[in-house]
Coordinates of C-alpha atoms in Angstrom, one line a residue:
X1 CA -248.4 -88.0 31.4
X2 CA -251.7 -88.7 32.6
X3 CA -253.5 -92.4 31.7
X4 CA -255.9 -90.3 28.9
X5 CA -252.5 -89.6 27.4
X6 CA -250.9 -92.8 27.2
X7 CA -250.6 -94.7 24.1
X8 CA -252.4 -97.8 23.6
X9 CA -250.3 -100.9 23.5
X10 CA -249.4 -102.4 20.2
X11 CA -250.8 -105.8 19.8
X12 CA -249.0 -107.6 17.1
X13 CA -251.5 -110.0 15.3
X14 CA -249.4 -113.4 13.9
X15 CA -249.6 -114.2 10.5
X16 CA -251.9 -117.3 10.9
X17 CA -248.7 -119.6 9.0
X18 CA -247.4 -122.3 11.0
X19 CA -243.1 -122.2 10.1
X20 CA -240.3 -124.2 11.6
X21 CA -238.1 -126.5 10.4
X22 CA -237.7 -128.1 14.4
X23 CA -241.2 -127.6 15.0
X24 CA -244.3 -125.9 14.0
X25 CA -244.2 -122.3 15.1
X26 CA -246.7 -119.3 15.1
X27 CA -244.8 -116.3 13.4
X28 CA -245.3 -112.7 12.6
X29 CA -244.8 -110.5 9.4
X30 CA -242.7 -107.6 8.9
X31 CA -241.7 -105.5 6.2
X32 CA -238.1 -104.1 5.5
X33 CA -236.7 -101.6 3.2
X34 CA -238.3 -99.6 0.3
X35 CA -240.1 -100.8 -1.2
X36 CA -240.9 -103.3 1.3
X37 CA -239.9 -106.9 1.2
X38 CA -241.5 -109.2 3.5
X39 CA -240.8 -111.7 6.3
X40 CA -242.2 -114.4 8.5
X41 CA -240.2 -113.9 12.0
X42 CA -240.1 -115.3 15.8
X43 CA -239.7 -113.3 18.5
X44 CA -236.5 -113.4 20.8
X45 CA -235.9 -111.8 23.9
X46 CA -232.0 -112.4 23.4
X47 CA -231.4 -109.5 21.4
X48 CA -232.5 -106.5 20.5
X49 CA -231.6 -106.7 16.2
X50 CA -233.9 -107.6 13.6
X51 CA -232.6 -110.8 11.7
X52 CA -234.1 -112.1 8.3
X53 CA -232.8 -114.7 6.0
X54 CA -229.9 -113.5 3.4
X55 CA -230.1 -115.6 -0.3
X56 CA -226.9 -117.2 0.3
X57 CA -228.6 -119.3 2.8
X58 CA -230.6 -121.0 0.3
X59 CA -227.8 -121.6 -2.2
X60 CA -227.4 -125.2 -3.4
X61 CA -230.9 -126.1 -1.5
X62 CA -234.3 -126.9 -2.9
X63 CA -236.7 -124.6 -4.7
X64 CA -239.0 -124.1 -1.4
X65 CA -235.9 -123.0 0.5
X66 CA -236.9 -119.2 1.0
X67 CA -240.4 -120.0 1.5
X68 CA -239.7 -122.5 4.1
X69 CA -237.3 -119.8 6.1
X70 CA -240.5 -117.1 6.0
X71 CA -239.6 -115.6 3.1
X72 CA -242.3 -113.5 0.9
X73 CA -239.8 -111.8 -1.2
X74 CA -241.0 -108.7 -3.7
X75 CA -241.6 -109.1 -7.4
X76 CA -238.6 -110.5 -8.6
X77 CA -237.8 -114.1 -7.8
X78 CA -234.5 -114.1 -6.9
X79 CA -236.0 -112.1 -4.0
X80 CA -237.9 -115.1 -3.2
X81 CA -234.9 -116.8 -1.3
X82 CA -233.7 -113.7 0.9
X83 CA -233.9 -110.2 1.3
X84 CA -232.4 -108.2 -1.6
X85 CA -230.1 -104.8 -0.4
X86 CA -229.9 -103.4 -3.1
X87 CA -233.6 -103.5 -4.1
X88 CA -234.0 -101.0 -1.3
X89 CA -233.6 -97.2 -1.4
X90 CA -233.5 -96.8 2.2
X91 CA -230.7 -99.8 2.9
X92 CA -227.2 -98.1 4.7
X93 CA -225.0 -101.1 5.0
X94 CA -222.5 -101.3 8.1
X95 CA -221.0 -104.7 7.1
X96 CA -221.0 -108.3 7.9
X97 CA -221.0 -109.3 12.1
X98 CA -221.3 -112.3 14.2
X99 CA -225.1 -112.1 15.5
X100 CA -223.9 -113.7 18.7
X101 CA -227.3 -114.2 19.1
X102 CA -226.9 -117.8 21.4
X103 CA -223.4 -118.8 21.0
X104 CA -223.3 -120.8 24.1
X105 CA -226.1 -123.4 22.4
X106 CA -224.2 -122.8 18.6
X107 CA -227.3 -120.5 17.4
X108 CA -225.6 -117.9 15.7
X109 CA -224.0 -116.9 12.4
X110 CA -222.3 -114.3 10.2
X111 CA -225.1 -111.2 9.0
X112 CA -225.0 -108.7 6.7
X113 CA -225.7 -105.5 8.9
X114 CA -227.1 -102.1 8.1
X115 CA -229.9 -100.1 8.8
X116 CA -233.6 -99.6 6.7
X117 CA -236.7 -99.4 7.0
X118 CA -239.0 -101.6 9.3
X119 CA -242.4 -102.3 9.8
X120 CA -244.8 -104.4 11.8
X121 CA -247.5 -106.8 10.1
X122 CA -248.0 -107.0 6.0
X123 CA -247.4 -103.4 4.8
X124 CA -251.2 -103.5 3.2
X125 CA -252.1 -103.6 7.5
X126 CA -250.5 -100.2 8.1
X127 CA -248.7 -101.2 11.1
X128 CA -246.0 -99.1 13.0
X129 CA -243.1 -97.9 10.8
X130 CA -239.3 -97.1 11.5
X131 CA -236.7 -95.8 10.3
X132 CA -233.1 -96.4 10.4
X133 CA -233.4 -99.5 12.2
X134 CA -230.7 -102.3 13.1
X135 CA -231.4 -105.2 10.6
X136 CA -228.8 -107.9 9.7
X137 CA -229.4 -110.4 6.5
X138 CA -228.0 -114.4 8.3
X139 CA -227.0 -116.7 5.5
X140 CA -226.2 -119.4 8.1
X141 CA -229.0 -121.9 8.2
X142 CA -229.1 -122.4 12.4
X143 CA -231.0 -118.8 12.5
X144 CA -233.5 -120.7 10.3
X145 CA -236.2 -118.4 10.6
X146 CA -236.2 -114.6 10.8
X147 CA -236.0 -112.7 14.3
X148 CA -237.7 -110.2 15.9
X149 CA -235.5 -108.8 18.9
X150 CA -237.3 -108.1 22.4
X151 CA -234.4 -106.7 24.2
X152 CA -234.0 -103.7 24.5
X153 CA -230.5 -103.2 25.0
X154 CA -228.7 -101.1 22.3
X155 CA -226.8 -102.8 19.6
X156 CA -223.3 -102.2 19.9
X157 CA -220.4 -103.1 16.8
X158 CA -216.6 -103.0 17.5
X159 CA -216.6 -99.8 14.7
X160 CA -219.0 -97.7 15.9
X161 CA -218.6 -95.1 18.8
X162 CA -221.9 -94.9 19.7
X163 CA -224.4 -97.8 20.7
X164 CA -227.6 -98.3 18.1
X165 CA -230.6 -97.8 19.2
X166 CA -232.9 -101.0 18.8
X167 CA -236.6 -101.4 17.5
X168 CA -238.7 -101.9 20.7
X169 CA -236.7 -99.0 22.2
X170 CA -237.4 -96.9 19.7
X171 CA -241.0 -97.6 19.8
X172 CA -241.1 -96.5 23.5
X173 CA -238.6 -93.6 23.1
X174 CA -241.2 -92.5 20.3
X175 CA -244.2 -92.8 22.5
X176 CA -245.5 -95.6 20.6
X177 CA -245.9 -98.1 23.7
X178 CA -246.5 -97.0 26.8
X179 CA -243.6 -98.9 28.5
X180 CA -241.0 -101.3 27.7
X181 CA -243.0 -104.6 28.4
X182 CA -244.3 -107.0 26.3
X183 CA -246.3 -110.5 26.8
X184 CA -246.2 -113.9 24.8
X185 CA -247.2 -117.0 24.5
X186 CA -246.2 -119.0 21.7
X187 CA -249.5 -120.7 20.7
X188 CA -250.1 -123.8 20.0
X189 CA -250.5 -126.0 16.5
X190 CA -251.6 -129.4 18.5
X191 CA -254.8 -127.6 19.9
X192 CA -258.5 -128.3 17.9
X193 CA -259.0 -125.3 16.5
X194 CA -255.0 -124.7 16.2
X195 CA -254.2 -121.6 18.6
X196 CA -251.8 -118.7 17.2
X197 CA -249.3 -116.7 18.9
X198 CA -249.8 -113.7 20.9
X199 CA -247.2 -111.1 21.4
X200 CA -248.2 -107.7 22.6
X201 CA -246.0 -104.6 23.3
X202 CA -246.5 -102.6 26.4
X203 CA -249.5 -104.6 27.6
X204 CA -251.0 -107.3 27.7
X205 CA -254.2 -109.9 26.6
X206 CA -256.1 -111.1 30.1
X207 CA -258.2 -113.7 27.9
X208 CA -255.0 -115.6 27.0
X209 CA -253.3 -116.7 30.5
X210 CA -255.0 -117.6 34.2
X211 CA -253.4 -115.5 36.1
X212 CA -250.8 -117.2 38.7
X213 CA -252.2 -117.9 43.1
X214 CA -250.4 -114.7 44.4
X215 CA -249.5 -112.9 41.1
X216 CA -246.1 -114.1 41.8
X217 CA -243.6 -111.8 40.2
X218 CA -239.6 -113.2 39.5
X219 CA -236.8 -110.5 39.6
X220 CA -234.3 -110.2 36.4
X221 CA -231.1 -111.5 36.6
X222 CA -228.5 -108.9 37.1
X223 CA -227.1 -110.6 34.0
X224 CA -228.5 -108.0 30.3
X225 CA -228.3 -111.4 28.5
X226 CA -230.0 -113.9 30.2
X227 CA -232.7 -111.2 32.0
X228 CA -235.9 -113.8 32.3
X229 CA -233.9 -116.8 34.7
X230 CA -235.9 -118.6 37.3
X231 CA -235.9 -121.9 39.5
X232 CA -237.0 -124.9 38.3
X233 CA -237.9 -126.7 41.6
X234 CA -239.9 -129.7 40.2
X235 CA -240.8 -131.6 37.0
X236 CA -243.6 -134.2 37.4
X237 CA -245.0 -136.2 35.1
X238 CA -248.2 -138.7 35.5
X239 CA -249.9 -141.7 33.3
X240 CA -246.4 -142.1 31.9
X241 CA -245.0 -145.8 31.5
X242 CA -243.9 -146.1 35.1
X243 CA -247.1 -143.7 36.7
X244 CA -246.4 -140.6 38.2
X245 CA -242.2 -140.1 37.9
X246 CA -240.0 -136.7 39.2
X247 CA -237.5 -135.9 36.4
X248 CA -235.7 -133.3 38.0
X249 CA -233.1 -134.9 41.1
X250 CA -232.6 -131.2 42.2
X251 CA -233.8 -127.7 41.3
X252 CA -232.0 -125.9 38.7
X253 CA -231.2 -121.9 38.0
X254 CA -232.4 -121.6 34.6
X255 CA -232.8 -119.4 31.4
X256 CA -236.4 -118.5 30.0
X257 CA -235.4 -117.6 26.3
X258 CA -237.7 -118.8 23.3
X259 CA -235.3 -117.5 20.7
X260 CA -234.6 -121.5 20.5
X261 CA -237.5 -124.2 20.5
X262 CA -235.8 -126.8 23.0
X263 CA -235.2 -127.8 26.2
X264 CA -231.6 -127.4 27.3
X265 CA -231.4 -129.3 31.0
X266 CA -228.7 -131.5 32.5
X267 CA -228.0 -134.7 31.5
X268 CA -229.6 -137.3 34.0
X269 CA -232.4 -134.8 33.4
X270 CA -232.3 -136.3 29.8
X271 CA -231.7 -139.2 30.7
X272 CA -235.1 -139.2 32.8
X273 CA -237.1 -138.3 30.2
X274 CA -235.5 -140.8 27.8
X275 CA -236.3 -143.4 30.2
X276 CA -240.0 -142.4 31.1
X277 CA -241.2 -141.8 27.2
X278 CA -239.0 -144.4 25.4
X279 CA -236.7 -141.8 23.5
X280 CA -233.7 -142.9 21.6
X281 CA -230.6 -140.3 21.5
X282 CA -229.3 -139.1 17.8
X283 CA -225.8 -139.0 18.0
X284 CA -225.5 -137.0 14.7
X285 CA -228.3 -134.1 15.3
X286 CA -228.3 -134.3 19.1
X287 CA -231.5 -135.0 19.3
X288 CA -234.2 -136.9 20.8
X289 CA -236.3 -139.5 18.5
X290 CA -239.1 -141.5 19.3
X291 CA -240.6 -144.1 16.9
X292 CA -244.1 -144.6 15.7
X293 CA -245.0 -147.6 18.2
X294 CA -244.0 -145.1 21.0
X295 CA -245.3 -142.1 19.9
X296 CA -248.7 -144.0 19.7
X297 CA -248.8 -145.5 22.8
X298 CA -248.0 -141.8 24.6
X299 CA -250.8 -140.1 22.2
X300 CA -253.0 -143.1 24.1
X301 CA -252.3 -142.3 27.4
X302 CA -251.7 -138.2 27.1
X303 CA -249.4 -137.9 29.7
X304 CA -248.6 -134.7 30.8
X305 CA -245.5 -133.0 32.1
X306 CA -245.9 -130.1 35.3
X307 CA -243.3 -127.8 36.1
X308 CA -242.8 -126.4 39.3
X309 CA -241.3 -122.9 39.0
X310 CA -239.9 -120.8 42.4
X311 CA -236.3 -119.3 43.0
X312 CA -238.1 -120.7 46.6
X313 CA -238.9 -124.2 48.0
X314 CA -241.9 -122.7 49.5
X315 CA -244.7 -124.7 47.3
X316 CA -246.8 -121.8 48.3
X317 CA -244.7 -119.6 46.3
X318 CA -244.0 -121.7 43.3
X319 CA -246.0 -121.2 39.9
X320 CA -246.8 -124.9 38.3
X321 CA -247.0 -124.8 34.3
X322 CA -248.7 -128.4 32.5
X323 CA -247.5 -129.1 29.0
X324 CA -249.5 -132.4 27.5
X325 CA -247.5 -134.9 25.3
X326 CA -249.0 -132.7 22.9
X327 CA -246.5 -130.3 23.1
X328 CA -243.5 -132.2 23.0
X329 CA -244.7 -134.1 19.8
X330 CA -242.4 -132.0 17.6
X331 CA -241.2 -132.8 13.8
X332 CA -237.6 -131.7 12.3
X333 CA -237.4 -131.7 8.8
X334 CA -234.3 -130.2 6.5
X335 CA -231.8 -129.1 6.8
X336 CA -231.6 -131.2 10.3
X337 CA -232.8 -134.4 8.4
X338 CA -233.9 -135.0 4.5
X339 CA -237.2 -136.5 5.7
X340 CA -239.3 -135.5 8.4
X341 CA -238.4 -136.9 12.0
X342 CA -240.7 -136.9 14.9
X343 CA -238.4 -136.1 17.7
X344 CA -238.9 -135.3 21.7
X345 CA -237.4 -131.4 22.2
X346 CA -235.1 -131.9 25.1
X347 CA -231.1 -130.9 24.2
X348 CA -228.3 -132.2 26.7
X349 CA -227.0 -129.1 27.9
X350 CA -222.9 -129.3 28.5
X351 CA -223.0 -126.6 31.4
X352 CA -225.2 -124.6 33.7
X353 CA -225.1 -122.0 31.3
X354 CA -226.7 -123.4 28.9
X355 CA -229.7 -124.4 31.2
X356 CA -232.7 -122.8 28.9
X357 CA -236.1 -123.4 28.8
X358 CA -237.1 -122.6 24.6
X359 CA -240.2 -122.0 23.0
X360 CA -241.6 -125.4 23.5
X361 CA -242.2 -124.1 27.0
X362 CA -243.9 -120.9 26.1
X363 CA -246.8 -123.0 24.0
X364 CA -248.2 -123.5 27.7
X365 CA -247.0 -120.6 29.1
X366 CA -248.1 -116.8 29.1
X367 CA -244.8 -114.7 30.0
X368 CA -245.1 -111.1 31.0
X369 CA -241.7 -108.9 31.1
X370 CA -241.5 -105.6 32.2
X371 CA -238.1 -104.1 32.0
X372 CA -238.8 -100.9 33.7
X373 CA -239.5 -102.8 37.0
X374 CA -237.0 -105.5 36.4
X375 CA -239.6 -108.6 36.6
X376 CA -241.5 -111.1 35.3
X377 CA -244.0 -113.2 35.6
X378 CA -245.4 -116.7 34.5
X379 CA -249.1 -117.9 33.8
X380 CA -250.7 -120.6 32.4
X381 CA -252.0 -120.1 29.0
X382 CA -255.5 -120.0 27.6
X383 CA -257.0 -120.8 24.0
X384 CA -260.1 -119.0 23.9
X385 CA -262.7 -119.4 21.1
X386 CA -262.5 -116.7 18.4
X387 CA -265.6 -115.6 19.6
X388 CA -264.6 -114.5 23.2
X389 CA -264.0 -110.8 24.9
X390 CA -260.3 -110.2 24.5
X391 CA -259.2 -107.6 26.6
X392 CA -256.3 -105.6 26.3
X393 CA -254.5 -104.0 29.4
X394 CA -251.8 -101.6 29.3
X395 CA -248.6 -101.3 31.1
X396 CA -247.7 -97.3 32.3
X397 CA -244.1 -96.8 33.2
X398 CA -243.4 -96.5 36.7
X399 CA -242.9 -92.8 36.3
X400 CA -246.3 -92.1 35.2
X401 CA -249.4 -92.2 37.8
X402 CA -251.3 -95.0 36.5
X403 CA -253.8 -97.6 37.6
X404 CA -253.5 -100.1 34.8
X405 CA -249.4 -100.3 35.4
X406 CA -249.1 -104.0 36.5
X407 CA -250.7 -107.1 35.7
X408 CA -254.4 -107.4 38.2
X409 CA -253.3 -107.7 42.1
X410 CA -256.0 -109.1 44.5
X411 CA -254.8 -106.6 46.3
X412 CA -256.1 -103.2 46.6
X413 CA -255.5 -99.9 48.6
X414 CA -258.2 -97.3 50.1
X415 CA -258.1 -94.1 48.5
X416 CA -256.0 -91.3 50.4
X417 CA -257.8 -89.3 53.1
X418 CA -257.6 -85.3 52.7
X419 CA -256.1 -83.2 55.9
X420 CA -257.2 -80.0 56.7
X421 CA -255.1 -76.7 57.4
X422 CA -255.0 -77.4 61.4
X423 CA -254.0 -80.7 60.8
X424 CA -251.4 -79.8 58.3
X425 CA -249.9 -76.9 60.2
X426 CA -250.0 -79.6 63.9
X427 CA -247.8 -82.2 61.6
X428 CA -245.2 -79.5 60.5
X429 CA -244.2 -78.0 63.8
X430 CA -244.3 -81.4 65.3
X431 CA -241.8 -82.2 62.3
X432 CA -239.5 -79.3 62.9
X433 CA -239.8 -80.0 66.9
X434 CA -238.6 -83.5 65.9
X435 CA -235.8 -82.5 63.6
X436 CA -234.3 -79.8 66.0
X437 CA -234.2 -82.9 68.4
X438 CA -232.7 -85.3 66.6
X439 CA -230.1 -82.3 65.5
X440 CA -229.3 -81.5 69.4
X441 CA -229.1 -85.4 70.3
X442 CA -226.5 -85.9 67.5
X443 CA -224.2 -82.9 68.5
X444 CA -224.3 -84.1 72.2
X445 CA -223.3 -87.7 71.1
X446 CA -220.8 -86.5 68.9
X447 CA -219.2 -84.3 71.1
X448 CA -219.1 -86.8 74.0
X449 CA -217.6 -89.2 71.5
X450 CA -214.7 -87.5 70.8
X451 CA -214.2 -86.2 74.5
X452 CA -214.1 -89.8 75.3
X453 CA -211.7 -90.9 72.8
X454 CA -209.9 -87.6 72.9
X455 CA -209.2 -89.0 76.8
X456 CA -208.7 -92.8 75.4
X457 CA -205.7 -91.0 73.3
X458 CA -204.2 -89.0 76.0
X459 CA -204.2 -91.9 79.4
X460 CA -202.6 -94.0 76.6
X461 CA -199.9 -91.5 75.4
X462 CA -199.3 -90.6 79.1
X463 CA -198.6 -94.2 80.0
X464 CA -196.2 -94.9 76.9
X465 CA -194.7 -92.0 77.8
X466 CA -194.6 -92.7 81.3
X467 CA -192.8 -96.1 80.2
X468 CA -190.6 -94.4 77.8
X469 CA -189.3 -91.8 80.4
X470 CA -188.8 -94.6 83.0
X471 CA -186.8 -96.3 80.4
X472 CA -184.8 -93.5 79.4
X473 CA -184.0 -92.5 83.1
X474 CA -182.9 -95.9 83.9
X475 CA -180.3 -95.5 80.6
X476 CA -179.5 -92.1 81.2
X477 CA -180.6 -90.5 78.3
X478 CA -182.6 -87.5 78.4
X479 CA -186.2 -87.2 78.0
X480 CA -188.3 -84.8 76.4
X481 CA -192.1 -84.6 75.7
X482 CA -194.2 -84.0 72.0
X483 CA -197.3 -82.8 72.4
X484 CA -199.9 -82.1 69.6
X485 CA -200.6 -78.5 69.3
X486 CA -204.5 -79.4 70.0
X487 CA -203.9 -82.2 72.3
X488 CA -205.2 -84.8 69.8
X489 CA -204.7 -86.6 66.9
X490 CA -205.0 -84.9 63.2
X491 CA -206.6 -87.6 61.1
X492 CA -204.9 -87.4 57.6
X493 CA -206.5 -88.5 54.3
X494 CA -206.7 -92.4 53.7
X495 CA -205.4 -93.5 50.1
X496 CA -205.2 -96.3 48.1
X497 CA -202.3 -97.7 46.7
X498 CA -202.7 -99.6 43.0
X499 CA -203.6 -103.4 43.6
X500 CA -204.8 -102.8 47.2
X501 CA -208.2 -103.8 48.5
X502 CA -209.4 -100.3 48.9
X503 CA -210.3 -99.7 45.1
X504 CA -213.6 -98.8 43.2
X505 CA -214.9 -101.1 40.8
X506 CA -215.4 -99.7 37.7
X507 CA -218.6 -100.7 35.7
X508 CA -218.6 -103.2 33.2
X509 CA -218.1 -102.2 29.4
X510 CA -218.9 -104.5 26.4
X511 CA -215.7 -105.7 24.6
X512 CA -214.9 -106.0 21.2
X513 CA -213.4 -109.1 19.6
X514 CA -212.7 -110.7 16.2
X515 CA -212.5 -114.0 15.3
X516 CA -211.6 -115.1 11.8
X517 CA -211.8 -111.8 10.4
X518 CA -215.2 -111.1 11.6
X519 CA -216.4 -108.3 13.7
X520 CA -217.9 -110.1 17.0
X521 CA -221.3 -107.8 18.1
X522 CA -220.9 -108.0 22.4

């Protein structure tokens, strides 16, 4: 497909509403089922499913309680708390799953699975449409806020043969992005003007990140579920209590995933920060406070925090991200507390699995994924006026012959030189020359390797025979020589036995669980 033919890549404007009940987040609308019923969601590159809130999760709660989980609802007001099934025509249900959608950090729940209708923005914007899609309804309060899935792994259930296609996918299989990559940046509510959210499919926005000294690229983790993992060699911070502090004692292997809002980094980590900025620890939530006299003091001084990212010591080849106090001055309201609590966004994480950096990051940070090439990469972002160029780059596929098919390289390549039909016909007879060479040099190397070890075989048969023979004399017995038909050996077929080391390894297949009755999703 030539780059005329490409689509264009799908950027998917925010809603302008700031949502969260552990922060104030940036989200974007979608439509599901018909006729439509609306929903404020966050993206998540931790699955692949499309999550909105179910009206038993409001049950028992205040009247705001679907509004305040992103909930436009239709006409009717029970709608208001959650989306309604049987209100749609196009709803197929499958049945109530685990979403697994974090389990390690306790983000998950029970959802409502089937398949409808979905659509991007309000459905007055006429954004892309699909059918059929994976959509689950979560009661359970922790998945707070509705979730769009980045990953485009298929969606696989312990009853189903055949592994569902996901929405992103679909979009590319459909040839409505021109690659499976997206870019995002979480925006930012502390800025003056506030800054929204950007998330673009198969592209991305060159006005809303600096680009990184030596477009530094980070491979994927071999691992489908934690793909965007990266070194954190440093974390700095300056005009902090006690000056310029390091709050990291060694670097860290660590999960990029803004499906949650926090911090999630080893305890003396946490116990760093607590010291620098005067945090007190929340035995109840988990959670990091910090009190009014604090919090003004900090707002005073505006320290900021730098991390230092690398999967290499090499400073050179390390990409350094600055979040200000700003950032980490983050509210939690209900259900986590019945009045809002200003609190510091850092989580004690239990394991080195659980090392994550959430969405608090990505306010600072411009992340581009490209799952076609395996990589990502890492910028600082930008808040440009309203007013300001915004351009929009593409990402091809690596199969198609593009020049817009990676994030802008310094680097650039002279345009191929033509040959003529001398030339041409000089390099192929000095090609076939070279091959009937290498041809002749192998057959003479092969054949002298086995002469030699055709002879190795035979001076050592001769002198245990030679010894067996004397042996045999000196008893008596009588002797007699075996001789291979060809004079050397007849090399037989190696096989394994079961449990020995000389077994293939099979690939790795999801697995299929329950656990209180519930269908686990793997």
């Amino acid at each position: 497909m030539s780059e005329a033919n490409l689509p264009a890549p799908i950027v998917f404007a925010p809603s302008e509403r700031w949502d969260g009940h552990d922060g104030s987040w940036s989200t974007f609308d979608i439509h599901v089922g018909s006729p439509p019923q609306s929903f404020r969601v966050l993206p998540s590159p931790a699955t692949g499913d499309i999550y909105i809130p179910h009206p038993q999760g409001c049950e028992n709660s205040t009247g705001d309680c679907g509004q305040r989980r992103g909930v436009y609802g239709i006409d009717t007001v029970d709608s208001k708390s959650g989306f309604q099934p049987n209100a749609s025509t196009t709803w197929h249900e499958m049945g109530w799953y685990d979403t697994l959608l974090r389990e390690d950090l306790n983000y998950t729940g029970n959802g409502l699975y089937g398949q409808d209708t979905v659509g991007l923005q309000l459905p007055s914007l006429n954004g892309p449409v699909l059918e059929q899609q994976i959509v689950a309804a979560v009661a359970n309060k922790k998945v707070f806020i509705g979730v769009f899935g980045l990953s485009p792994v298929p969606a696989n259930f312990s009853d189903f043969n055949n592994p569902q296609p996901v929405f992103f996918k679909v979009l590319k299989d459909q040839n409505k992005i021109p690659s499976l990559s997206y870019a995002y940046t979480a925006g930012a509510s502390y800025k003056t003007p506030q800054s929204f959210a950007s998330l673009t499919l198969g592209g991305y926005v060159t006005s809303r990140f600096t680009p990184n000294k030596g477009n530094i690229t980070y491979p994927f983790d071999p691992d489908d579920e934690r793909p965007l993992s990266v070194s954190i060699q440093s974390i700095t911070t300056n005009t902090s209590f006690n000056g310029v502090r390091s709050l990291l004692p060694e670097p860290i292997y660590i999960n990029l995933d803004f499906t949650v809002p926090h911090f999630w980094l080893p305890g003396p980590v946490c116990d760093n920060f607590a010291s620098v900025f005067g945090l007190s620890y929340d035995n109840t939530t988990s959670l990091y406070l910090i009190n009014s006299t604090t919090h003004a003091e900090l707002l005073k001084r505006n320290p900021s925090i730098n991390f230092g990212l690398g999967n290499t010591p090499n400073p050179d080849e390390r990409v350094n991200i600055v979040l200000p106090y700003a950032a980490f001055d983050l509210e939690a309201s209900w259900p986590w507390y019945e009045n809002v609590t200003r609190y510091f966004p850092i989580r004690r994480a239990e394991n080195k699995s659980q090392y994550t950096l959430g969405r608090t990051f990505l306010q600072e940070a411009y992340l581009i994924a490209d799952y076609e090439r395996g990589n990502f990469s890492l910028h600082q972002a930008r808040f440009p006026a309203s007013t300001e160029k915004r351009q929009i780059v593409s990402i091809a596929s690596p199969v198609e012959e593009s020049s817009v098919s990676s994030p802008p390289s310094s680097v650039t390549t002279p345009p191929p030189k033509r040959l003529n039909g001398g030339m041409i016909a000089g390099i192929a007879m000095g090609v076939v020359v070279f091959i009937v060479l290498c041809i002749g040099a192998a057959v003479w190397a092969m054949r002298r390797r086995r002469e030699r070890s055709r002879r190795a075989r035979a001076d050592a048969h001769d002198v245990a025979l030679g010894q067996d023979r004397k042996a045999a004399e000196a008893s008596g017995d009588e002797v007699h020589e075996l001789k291979s038909p060809l004079g050397e050996e007849i090399a037989g077929e190696v096989k394994c036995e079961l449990g020995s080391e000389c077994a293939y390894e099979l690939p790795s297949t999801p697995q299929n669980y329950e656990l209180d009755g519930t269908e686990r999703r793997t």
